[in-house]
Amino acid sequence: MKSVPQIFFATLISLLAMACSGNESTAEENTKSDKVSQSNDKQEKSSAKLNKLSADLYEKMRGAGVPMNVIDIRTPSAIADGKIPDALEMNYRDNDFEQKLDGLDKNHTFILYCEDGDQSTKTAEFMLKKGFRSIYLLEGGYKAWKEETSN
């Protein structure tokens, strides 16, 4: 017959073994949960995409009073020749350009334009990598918009 200390010790070992095996499954479950969470984060970032907007459609939306966050990323000398009304000026060559972008709400929708579309494409791709959700490029940039509105 087993003594009380032997039974107590056997029970304690059994409980410790169950507790350890329970922690292993919890750790495994946590790892699975982390992977699912990381997968969801990747899906959210991949769902953010770069969209294009024609100058014609932009003008129709503006004329209809659709609220928009428009950013002109050209240099001050380029802007001196004209810009889209109410566009926020953010010179892509400024030393603090990235900090200015960080100050924007990443959940808002932004329409970017430059002179002809090249630099705004690079900026939009950069913004998407930083977690911005909805970016539109004004196709053809300021030149296309100016042509559209001068007709």
mmCIF file with all atom_site columns, C-alpha atoms in Angstrom:
data_model
loop_
_atom_site.group_PDB
_atom_site.id
_atom_site.type_symbol
_atom_site.label_atom_id
_atom_site.label_alt_id
_atom_site.label_comp_id
_atom_site.label_asym_id
_atom_site.label_entity_id
_atom_site.label_seq_id
_atom_site.pdbx_PDB_ins_code
_atom_site.Cartn_x
_atom_site.Cartn_y
_atom_site.Cartn_z
_atom_site.occupancy
_atom_site.B_iso_or_equiv
_atom_site.pdbx_formal_charge
_atom_site.auth_seq_id
_atom_site.auth_comp_id
_atom_site.auth_asym_id
_atom_site.auth_atom_id
_atom_site.pdbx_PDB_model_num
ATOM 1   C CA . MET A 1 1   ? 0.000   0.000  0.000   1.00 0.00 ? 1   MET A CA 1
ATOM 2   C CA . LYS A 1 2   ? 1.242   3.486  -0.900  1.00 0.00 ? 2   LYS A CA 1
ATOM 3   C CA . SER A 1 3   ? 1.821   6.036  1.761   1.00 0.00 ? 3   SER A CA 1
ATOM 4   C CA . VAL A 1 4   ? 0.152   9.450  1.772   1.00 0.00 ? 4   VAL A CA 1
ATOM 5   C CA . PRO A 1 5   ? 3.395   11.268 0.775   1.00 0.00 ? 5   PRO A CA 1
ATOM 6   C CA . GLN A 1 6   ? 3.839   8.932  -2.207  1.00 0.00 ? 6   GLN A CA 1
ATOM 7   C CA . ILE A 1 7   ? 0.255   9.535  -3.377  1.00 0.00 ? 7   ILE A CA 1
ATOM 8   C CA . PHE A 1 8   ? 0.655   13.282 -2.833  1.00 0.00 ? 8   PHE A CA 1
ATOM 9   C CA . PHE A 1 9   ? 3.938   13.288 -4.789  1.00 0.00 ? 9   PHE A CA 1
ATOM 10  C CA . ALA A 1 10  ? 2.426   11.207 -7.642  1.00 0.00 ? 10  ALA A CA 1
ATOM 11  C CA . THR A 1 11  ? -0.580  13.527 -7.805  1.00 0.00 ? 11  THR A CA 1
ATOM 12  C CA . LEU A 1 12  ? 1.658   16.603 -7.816  1.00 0.00 ? 12  LEU A CA 1
ATOM 13  C CA . ILE A 1 13  ? 3.755   15.182 -10.679 1.00 0.00 ? 13  ILE A CA 1
ATOM 14  C CA . SER A 1 14  ? 0.578   14.351 -12.626 1.00 0.00 ? 14  SER A CA 1
ATOM 15  C CA . LEU A 1 15  ? -0.796  17.879 -12.133 1.00 0.00 ? 15  LEU A CA 1
ATOM 16  C CA . LEU A 1 16  ? 2.507   19.438 -13.185 1.00 0.00 ? 16  LEU A CA 1
ATOM 17  C CA . ALA A 1 17  ? 2.614   17.253 -16.281 1.00 0.00 ? 17  ALA A CA 1
ATOM 18  C CA . MET A 1 18  ? -0.943  18.264 -17.213 1.00 0.00 ? 18  MET A CA 1
ATOM 19  C CA . ALA A 1 19  ? -0.174  21.923 -16.584 1.00 0.00 ? 19  ALA A CA 1
ATOM 20  C CA . CYS A 1 20  ? 2.938   21.765 -18.744 1.00 0.00 ? 20  CYS A CA 1
ATOM 21  C CA . SER A 1 21  ? 1.133   19.998 -21.556 1.00 0.00 ? 21  SER A CA 1
ATOM 22  C CA . GLY A 1 22  ? -1.651  22.579 -21.258 1.00 0.00 ? 22  GLY A CA 1
ATOM 23  C CA . ASN A 1 23  ? 0.884   25.409 -21.639 1.00 0.00 ? 23  ASN A CA 1
ATOM 24  C CA . GLU A 1 24  ? 2.372   23.774 -24.704 1.00 0.00 ? 24  GLU A CA 1
ATOM 25  C CA . SER A 1 25  ? -0.986  23.653 -26.423 1.00 0.00 ? 25  SER A CA 1
ATOM 26  C CA . THR A 1 26  ? -1.653  27.232 -25.354 1.00 0.00 ? 26  THR A CA 1
ATOM 27  C CA . ALA A 1 27  ? 1.686   28.289 -26.791 1.00 0.00 ? 27  ALA A CA 1
ATOM 28  C CA . GLU A 1 28  ? 0.829   26.380 -29.973 1.00 0.00 ? 28  GLU A CA 1
ATOM 29  C CA . GLU A 1 29  ? -2.575  28.041 -30.063 1.00 0.00 ? 29  GLU A CA 1
ATOM 30  C CA . ASN A 1 30  ? -0.953  31.441 -29.482 1.00 0.00 ? 30  ASN A CA 1
ATOM 31  C CA . THR A 1 31  ? 1.447   30.807 -32.347 1.00 0.00 ? 31  THR A CA 1
ATOM 32  C CA . LYS A 1 32  ? -1.474  29.892 -34.600 1.00 0.00 ? 32  LYS A CA 1
ATOM 33  C CA . SER A 1 33  ? -3.365  32.957 -33.412 1.00 0.00 ? 33  SER A CA 1
ATOM 34  C CA . ASP A 1 34  ? -0.325  35.173 -34.094 1.00 0.00 ? 34  ASP A CA 1
ATOM 35  C CA . LYS A 1 35  ? -0.026  33.726 -37.598 1.00 0.00 ? 35  LYS A CA 1
ATOM 36  C CA . VAL A 1 36  ? -3.707  34.389 -38.285 1.00 0.00 ? 36  VAL A CA 1
ATOM 37  C CA . SER A 1 37  ? -3.330  37.931 -36.955 1.00 0.00 ? 37  SER A CA 1
ATOM 38  C CA . GLN A 1 38  ? -0.261  38.529 -39.119 1.00 0.00 ? 38  GLN A CA 1
ATOM 39  C CA . SER A 1 39  ? -2.121  37.106 -42.104 1.00 0.00 ? 39  SER A CA 1
ATOM 40  C CA . ASN A 1 40  ? -5.035  39.475 -41.451 1.00 0.00 ? 40  ASN A CA 1
ATOM 41  C CA . ASP A 1 41  ? -2.615  42.431 -41.216 1.00 0.00 ? 41  ASP A CA 1
ATOM 42  C CA . LYS A 1 42  ? -1.075  41.431 -44.548 1.00 0.00 ? 42  LYS A CA 1
ATOM 43  C CA . GLN A 1 43  ? -4.540  41.114 -46.090 1.00 0.00 ? 43  GLN A CA 1
ATOM 44  C CA . GLU A 1 44  ? -5.481  44.576 -44.807 1.00 0.00 ? 44  GLU A CA 1
ATOM 45  C CA . LYS A 1 45  ? -2.316  46.076 -46.263 1.00 0.00 ? 45  LYS A CA 1
ATOM 46  C CA . SER A 1 46  ? -2.770  44.202 -49.518 1.00 0.00 ? 46  SER A CA 1
ATOM 47  C CA . SER A 1 47  ? -6.375  45.410 -49.712 1.00 0.00 ? 47  SER A CA 1
ATOM 48  C CA . ALA A 1 48  ? -5.029  48.963 -49.735 1.00 0.00 ? 48  ALA A CA 1
ATOM 49  C CA . LYS A 1 49  ? -4.439  49.751 -53.356 1.00 0.00 ? 49  LYS A CA 1
ATOM 50  C CA . LEU A 1 50  ? -3.401  52.407 -55.758 1.00 0.00 ? 50  LEU A CA 1
ATOM 51  C CA . ASN A 1 51  ? -6.272  53.752 -57.815 1.00 0.00 ? 51  ASN A CA 1
ATOM 52  C CA . LYS A 1 52  ? -6.290  56.055 -60.812 1.00 0.00 ? 52  LYS A CA 1
ATOM 53  C CA . LEU A 1 53  ? -8.657  58.918 -61.360 1.00 0.00 ? 53  LEU A CA 1
ATOM 54  C CA . SER A 1 54  ? -9.077  60.728 -64.650 1.00 0.00 ? 54  SER A CA 1
ATOM 55  C CA . ALA A 1 55  ? -9.069  64.527 -64.727 1.00 0.00 ? 55  ALA A CA 1
ATOM 56  C CA . ASP A 1 56  ? -12.584 64.419 -66.186 1.00 0.00 ? 56  ASP A CA 1
ATOM 57  C CA . LEU A 1 57  ? -13.966 62.262 -63.373 1.00 0.00 ? 57  LEU A CA 1
ATOM 58  C CA . TYR A 1 58  ? -12.135 64.333 -60.778 1.00 0.00 ? 58  TYR A CA 1
ATOM 59  C CA . GLU A 1 59  ? -13.771 67.506 -62.129 1.00 0.00 ? 59  GLU A CA 1
ATOM 60  C CA . LYS A 1 60  ? -17.208 65.886 -62.069 1.00 0.00 ? 60  LYS A CA 1
ATOM 61  C CA . MET A 1 61  ? -16.704 64.816 -58.468 1.00 0.00 ? 61  MET A CA 1
ATOM 62  C CA . ARG A 1 62  ? -15.411 68.254 -57.475 1.00 0.00 ? 62  ARG A CA 1
ATOM 63  C CA . GLY A 1 63  ? -18.350 69.908 -59.249 1.00 0.00 ? 63  GLY A CA 1
ATOM 64  C CA . ALA A 1 64  ? -20.750 67.634 -57.352 1.00 0.00 ? 64  ALA A CA 1
ATOM 65  C CA . GLY A 1 65  ? -19.213 68.714 -54.054 1.00 0.00 ? 65  GLY A CA 1
ATOM 66  C CA . VAL A 1 66  ? -17.672 65.339 -53.184 1.00 0.00 ? 66  VAL A CA 1
ATOM 67  C CA . PRO A 1 67  ? -15.280 65.968 -50.267 1.00 0.00 ? 67  PRO A CA 1
ATOM 68  C CA . MET A 1 68  ? -11.721 65.144 -51.283 1.00 0.00 ? 68  MET A CA 1
ATOM 69  C CA . ASN A 1 69  ? -8.234  65.390 -49.805 1.00 0.00 ? 69  ASN A CA 1
ATOM 70  C CA . VAL A 1 70  ? -6.099  66.542 -52.718 1.00 0.00 ? 70  VAL A CA 1
ATOM 71  C CA . ILE A 1 71  ? -2.326  66.847 -52.374 1.00 0.00 ? 71  ILE A CA 1
ATOM 72  C CA . ASP A 1 72  ? -0.111  68.703 -54.826 1.00 0.00 ? 72  ASP A CA 1
ATOM 73  C CA . ILE A 1 73  ? 3.391   67.303 -54.323 1.00 0.00 ? 73  ILE A CA 1
ATOM 74  C CA . ARG A 1 74  ? 5.136   69.609 -56.796 1.00 0.00 ? 74  ARG A CA 1
ATOM 75  C CA . THR A 1 75  ? 7.789   72.164 -55.939 1.00 0.00 ? 75  THR A CA 1
ATOM 76  C CA . PRO A 1 76  ? 6.804   75.769 -55.152 1.00 0.00 ? 76  PRO A CA 1
ATOM 77  C CA . SER A 1 77  ? 8.191   76.939 -58.511 1.00 0.00 ? 77  SER A CA 1
ATOM 78  C CA . ALA A 1 78  ? 5.906   74.471 -60.339 1.00 0.00 ? 78  ALA A CA 1
ATOM 79  C CA . ILE A 1 79  ? 2.928   75.469 -58.194 1.00 0.00 ? 79  ILE A CA 1
ATOM 80  C CA . ALA A 1 80  ? 3.581   79.130 -59.035 1.00 0.00 ? 80  ALA A CA 1
ATOM 81  C CA . ASP A 1 81  ? 2.302   78.336 -62.535 1.00 0.00 ? 81  ASP A CA 1
ATOM 82  C CA . GLY A 1 82  ? -1.018  77.199 -61.089 1.00 0.00 ? 82  GLY A CA 1
ATOM 83  C CA . LYS A 1 83  ? -2.611  74.440 -59.051 1.00 0.00 ? 83  LYS A CA 1
ATOM 84  C CA . ILE A 1 84  ? -5.897  72.683 -58.445 1.00 0.00 ? 84  ILE A CA 1
ATOM 85  C CA . PRO A 1 85  ? -8.068  74.771 -56.089 1.00 0.00 ? 85  PRO A CA 1
ATOM 86  C CA . ASP A 1 86  ? -7.977  73.724 -52.421 1.00 0.00 ? 86  ASP A CA 1
ATOM 87  C CA . ALA A 1 87  ? -5.106  71.262 -52.936 1.00 0.00 ? 87  ALA A CA 1
ATOM 88  C CA . LEU A 1 88  ? -2.753  70.864 -50.004 1.00 0.00 ? 88  LEU A CA 1
ATOM 89  C CA . GLU A 1 89  ? 0.797   71.771 -51.036 1.00 0.00 ? 89  GLU A CA 1
ATOM 90  C CA . MET A 1 90  ? 3.434   69.255 -49.943 1.00 0.00 ? 90  MET A CA 1
ATOM 91  C CA . ASN A 1 91  ? 6.725   69.623 -51.801 1.00 0.00 ? 91  ASN A CA 1
ATOM 92  C CA . TYR A 1 92  ? 8.126   66.114 -52.298 1.00 0.00 ? 92  TYR A CA 1
ATOM 93  C CA . ARG A 1 93  ? 11.658  67.530 -52.220 1.00 0.00 ? 93  ARG A CA 1
ATOM 94  C CA . ASP A 1 94  ? 11.309  69.027 -48.723 1.00 0.00 ? 94  ASP A CA 1
ATOM 95  C CA . ASN A 1 95  ? 13.463  67.419 -46.024 1.00 0.00 ? 95  ASN A CA 1
ATOM 96  C CA . ASP A 1 96  ? 10.394  66.965 -43.824 1.00 0.00 ? 96  ASP A CA 1
ATOM 97  C CA . PHE A 1 97  ? 8.162   65.539 -46.576 1.00 0.00 ? 97  PHE A CA 1
ATOM 98  C CA . GLU A 1 98  ? 7.988   62.104 -44.937 1.00 0.00 ? 98  GLU A CA 1
ATOM 99  C CA . GLN A 1 99  ? 7.116   63.694 -41.569 1.00 0.00 ? 99  GLN A CA 1
ATOM 100 C CA . LYS A 1 100 ? 4.334   65.660 -43.246 1.00 0.00 ? 100 LYS A CA 1
ATOM 101 C CA . LEU A 1 101 ? 2.951   62.436 -44.695 1.00 0.00 ? 101 LEU A CA 1
ATOM 102 C CA . ASP A 1 102 ? 3.123   60.807 -41.249 1.00 0.00 ? 102 ASP A CA 1
ATOM 103 C CA . GLY A 1 103 ? 0.925   63.626 -39.939 1.00 0.00 ? 103 GLY A CA 1
ATOM 104 C CA . LEU A 1 104 ? -1.923  62.664 -42.275 1.00 0.00 ? 104 LEU A CA 1
ATOM 105 C CA . ASP A 1 105 ? -4.736  60.324 -41.244 1.00 0.00 ? 105 ASP A CA 1
ATOM 106 C CA . LYS A 1 106 ? -3.956  56.999 -42.933 1.00 0.00 ? 106 LYS A CA 1
ATOM 107 C CA . ASN A 1 107 ? -7.651  56.086 -43.024 1.00 0.00 ? 107 ASN A CA 1
ATOM 108 C CA . HIS A 1 108 ? -8.615  59.055 -45.215 1.00 0.00 ? 108 HIS A CA 1
ATOM 109 C CA . THR A 1 109 ? -8.712  58.918 -48.985 1.00 0.00 ? 109 THR A CA 1
ATOM 110 C CA . PHE A 1 110 ? -6.132  61.045 -50.769 1.00 0.00 ? 110 PHE A CA 1
ATOM 111 C CA . ILE A 1 111 ? -5.794  62.183 -54.363 1.00 0.00 ? 111 ILE A CA 1
ATOM 112 C CA . LEU A 1 112 ? -2.200  62.901 -55.333 1.00 0.00 ? 112 LEU A CA 1
ATOM 113 C CA . TYR A 1 113 ? -0.883  64.781 -58.294 1.00 0.00 ? 113 TYR A CA 1
ATOM 114 C CA . CYS A 1 114 ? 2.375   66.155 -59.598 1.00 0.00 ? 114 CYS A CA 1
ATOM 115 C CA . GLU A 1 115 ? 3.218   67.667 -62.969 1.00 0.00 ? 115 GLU A CA 1
ATOM 116 C CA . ASP A 1 116 ? 2.618   64.604 -65.136 1.00 0.00 ? 116 ASP A CA 1
ATOM 117 C CA . GLY A 1 117 ? 2.065   61.646 -62.774 1.00 0.00 ? 117 GLY A CA 1
ATOM 118 C CA . ASP A 1 118 ? 5.546   60.162 -62.345 1.00 0.00 ? 118 ASP A CA 1
ATOM 119 C CA . GLN A 1 119 ? 6.483   61.506 -58.908 1.00 0.00 ? 119 GLN A CA 1
ATOM 120 C CA . SER A 1 120 ? 2.974   61.122 -57.509 1.00 0.00 ? 120 SER A CA 1
ATOM 121 C CA . THR A 1 121 ? 3.061   57.416 -58.427 1.00 0.00 ? 121 THR A CA 1
ATOM 122 C CA . LYS A 1 122 ? 6.269   56.953 -56.431 1.00 0.00 ? 122 LYS A CA 1
ATOM 123 C CA . THR A 1 123 ? 4.807   58.911 -53.521 1.00 0.00 ? 123 THR A CA 1
ATOM 124 C CA . ALA A 1 124 ? 1.564   56.925 -53.586 1.00 0.00 ? 124 ALA A CA 1
ATOM 125 C CA . GLU A 1 125 ? 3.450   53.615 -53.506 1.00 0.00 ? 125 GLU A CA 1
ATOM 126 C CA . PHE A 1 126 ? 5.482   54.914 -50.567 1.00 0.00 ? 126 PHE A CA 1
ATOM 127 C CA . MET A 1 127 ? 2.285   55.961 -48.750 1.00 0.00 ? 127 MET A CA 1
ATOM 128 C CA . LEU A 1 128 ? 0.725   52.532 -49.254 1.00 0.00 ? 128 LEU A CA 1
ATOM 129 C CA . LYS A 1 129 ? 3.820   50.903 -47.746 1.00 0.00 ? 129 LYS A CA 1
ATOM 130 C CA . LYS A 1 130 ? 3.438   53.221 -44.748 1.00 0.00 ? 130 LYS A CA 1
ATOM 131 C CA . GLY A 1 131 ? -0.113  51.954 -44.199 1.00 0.00 ? 131 GLY A CA 1
ATOM 132 C CA . PHE A 1 132 ? -2.306  54.482 -46.013 1.00 0.00 ? 132 PHE A CA 1
ATOM 133 C CA . ARG A 1 133 ? -5.523  52.769 -47.046 1.00 0.00 ? 133 ARG A CA 1
ATOM 134 C CA . SER A 1 134 ? -6.850  54.635 -50.076 1.00 0.00 ? 134 SER A CA 1
ATOM 135 C CA . ILE A 1 135 ? -4.742  56.585 -52.547 1.00 0.00 ? 135 ILE A CA 1
ATOM 136 C CA . TYR A 1 136 ? -5.839  57.912 -55.927 1.00 0.00 ? 136 TYR A CA 1
ATOM 137 C CA . LEU A 1 137 ? -3.554  59.265 -58.597 1.00 0.00 ? 137 LEU A CA 1
ATOM 138 C CA . LEU A 1 138 ? -4.767  62.017 -60.839 1.00 0.00 ? 138 LEU A CA 1
ATOM 139 C CA . GLU A 1 139 ? -3.923  60.505 -64.213 1.00 0.00 ? 139 GLU A CA 1
ATOM 140 C CA . GLY A 1 140 ? -1.633  62.760 -66.200 1.00 0.00 ? 140 GLY A CA 1
ATOM 141 C CA . GLY A 1 141 ? -1.121  65.037 -63.188 1.00 0.00 ? 141 GLY A CA 1
ATOM 142 C CA . TYR A 1 142 ? -1.587  68.785 -63.262 1.00 0.00 ? 142 TYR A CA 1
ATOM 143 C CA . LYS A 1 143 ? -1.036  68.932 -67.025 1.00 0.00 ? 143 LYS A CA 1
ATOM 144 C CA . ALA A 1 144 ? -4.027  66.659 -67.689 1.00 0.00 ? 144 ALA A CA 1
ATOM 145 C CA . TRP A 1 145 ? -6.212  68.551 -65.226 1.00 0.00 ? 145 TRP A CA 1
ATOM 146 C CA . LYS A 1 146 ? -5.274  71.907 -66.760 1.00 0.00 ? 146 LYS A CA 1
ATOM 147 C CA . GLU A 1 147 ? -6.047  70.585 -70.239 1.00 0.00 ? 147 GLU A CA 1
ATOM 148 C CA . GLU A 1 148 ? -9.392  69.226 -69.017 1.00 0.00 ? 148 GLU A CA 1
ATOM 149 C CA . THR A 1 149 ? -10.444 72.468 -67.369 1.00 0.00 ? 149 THR A CA 1
ATOM 150 C CA . SER A 1 150 ? -9.276  74.762 -70.162 1.00 0.00 ? 150 SER A CA 1
ATOM 151 C CA . ASN A 1 151 ? -11.725 73.201 -72.652 1.00 0.00 ? 151 ASN A CA 1
#
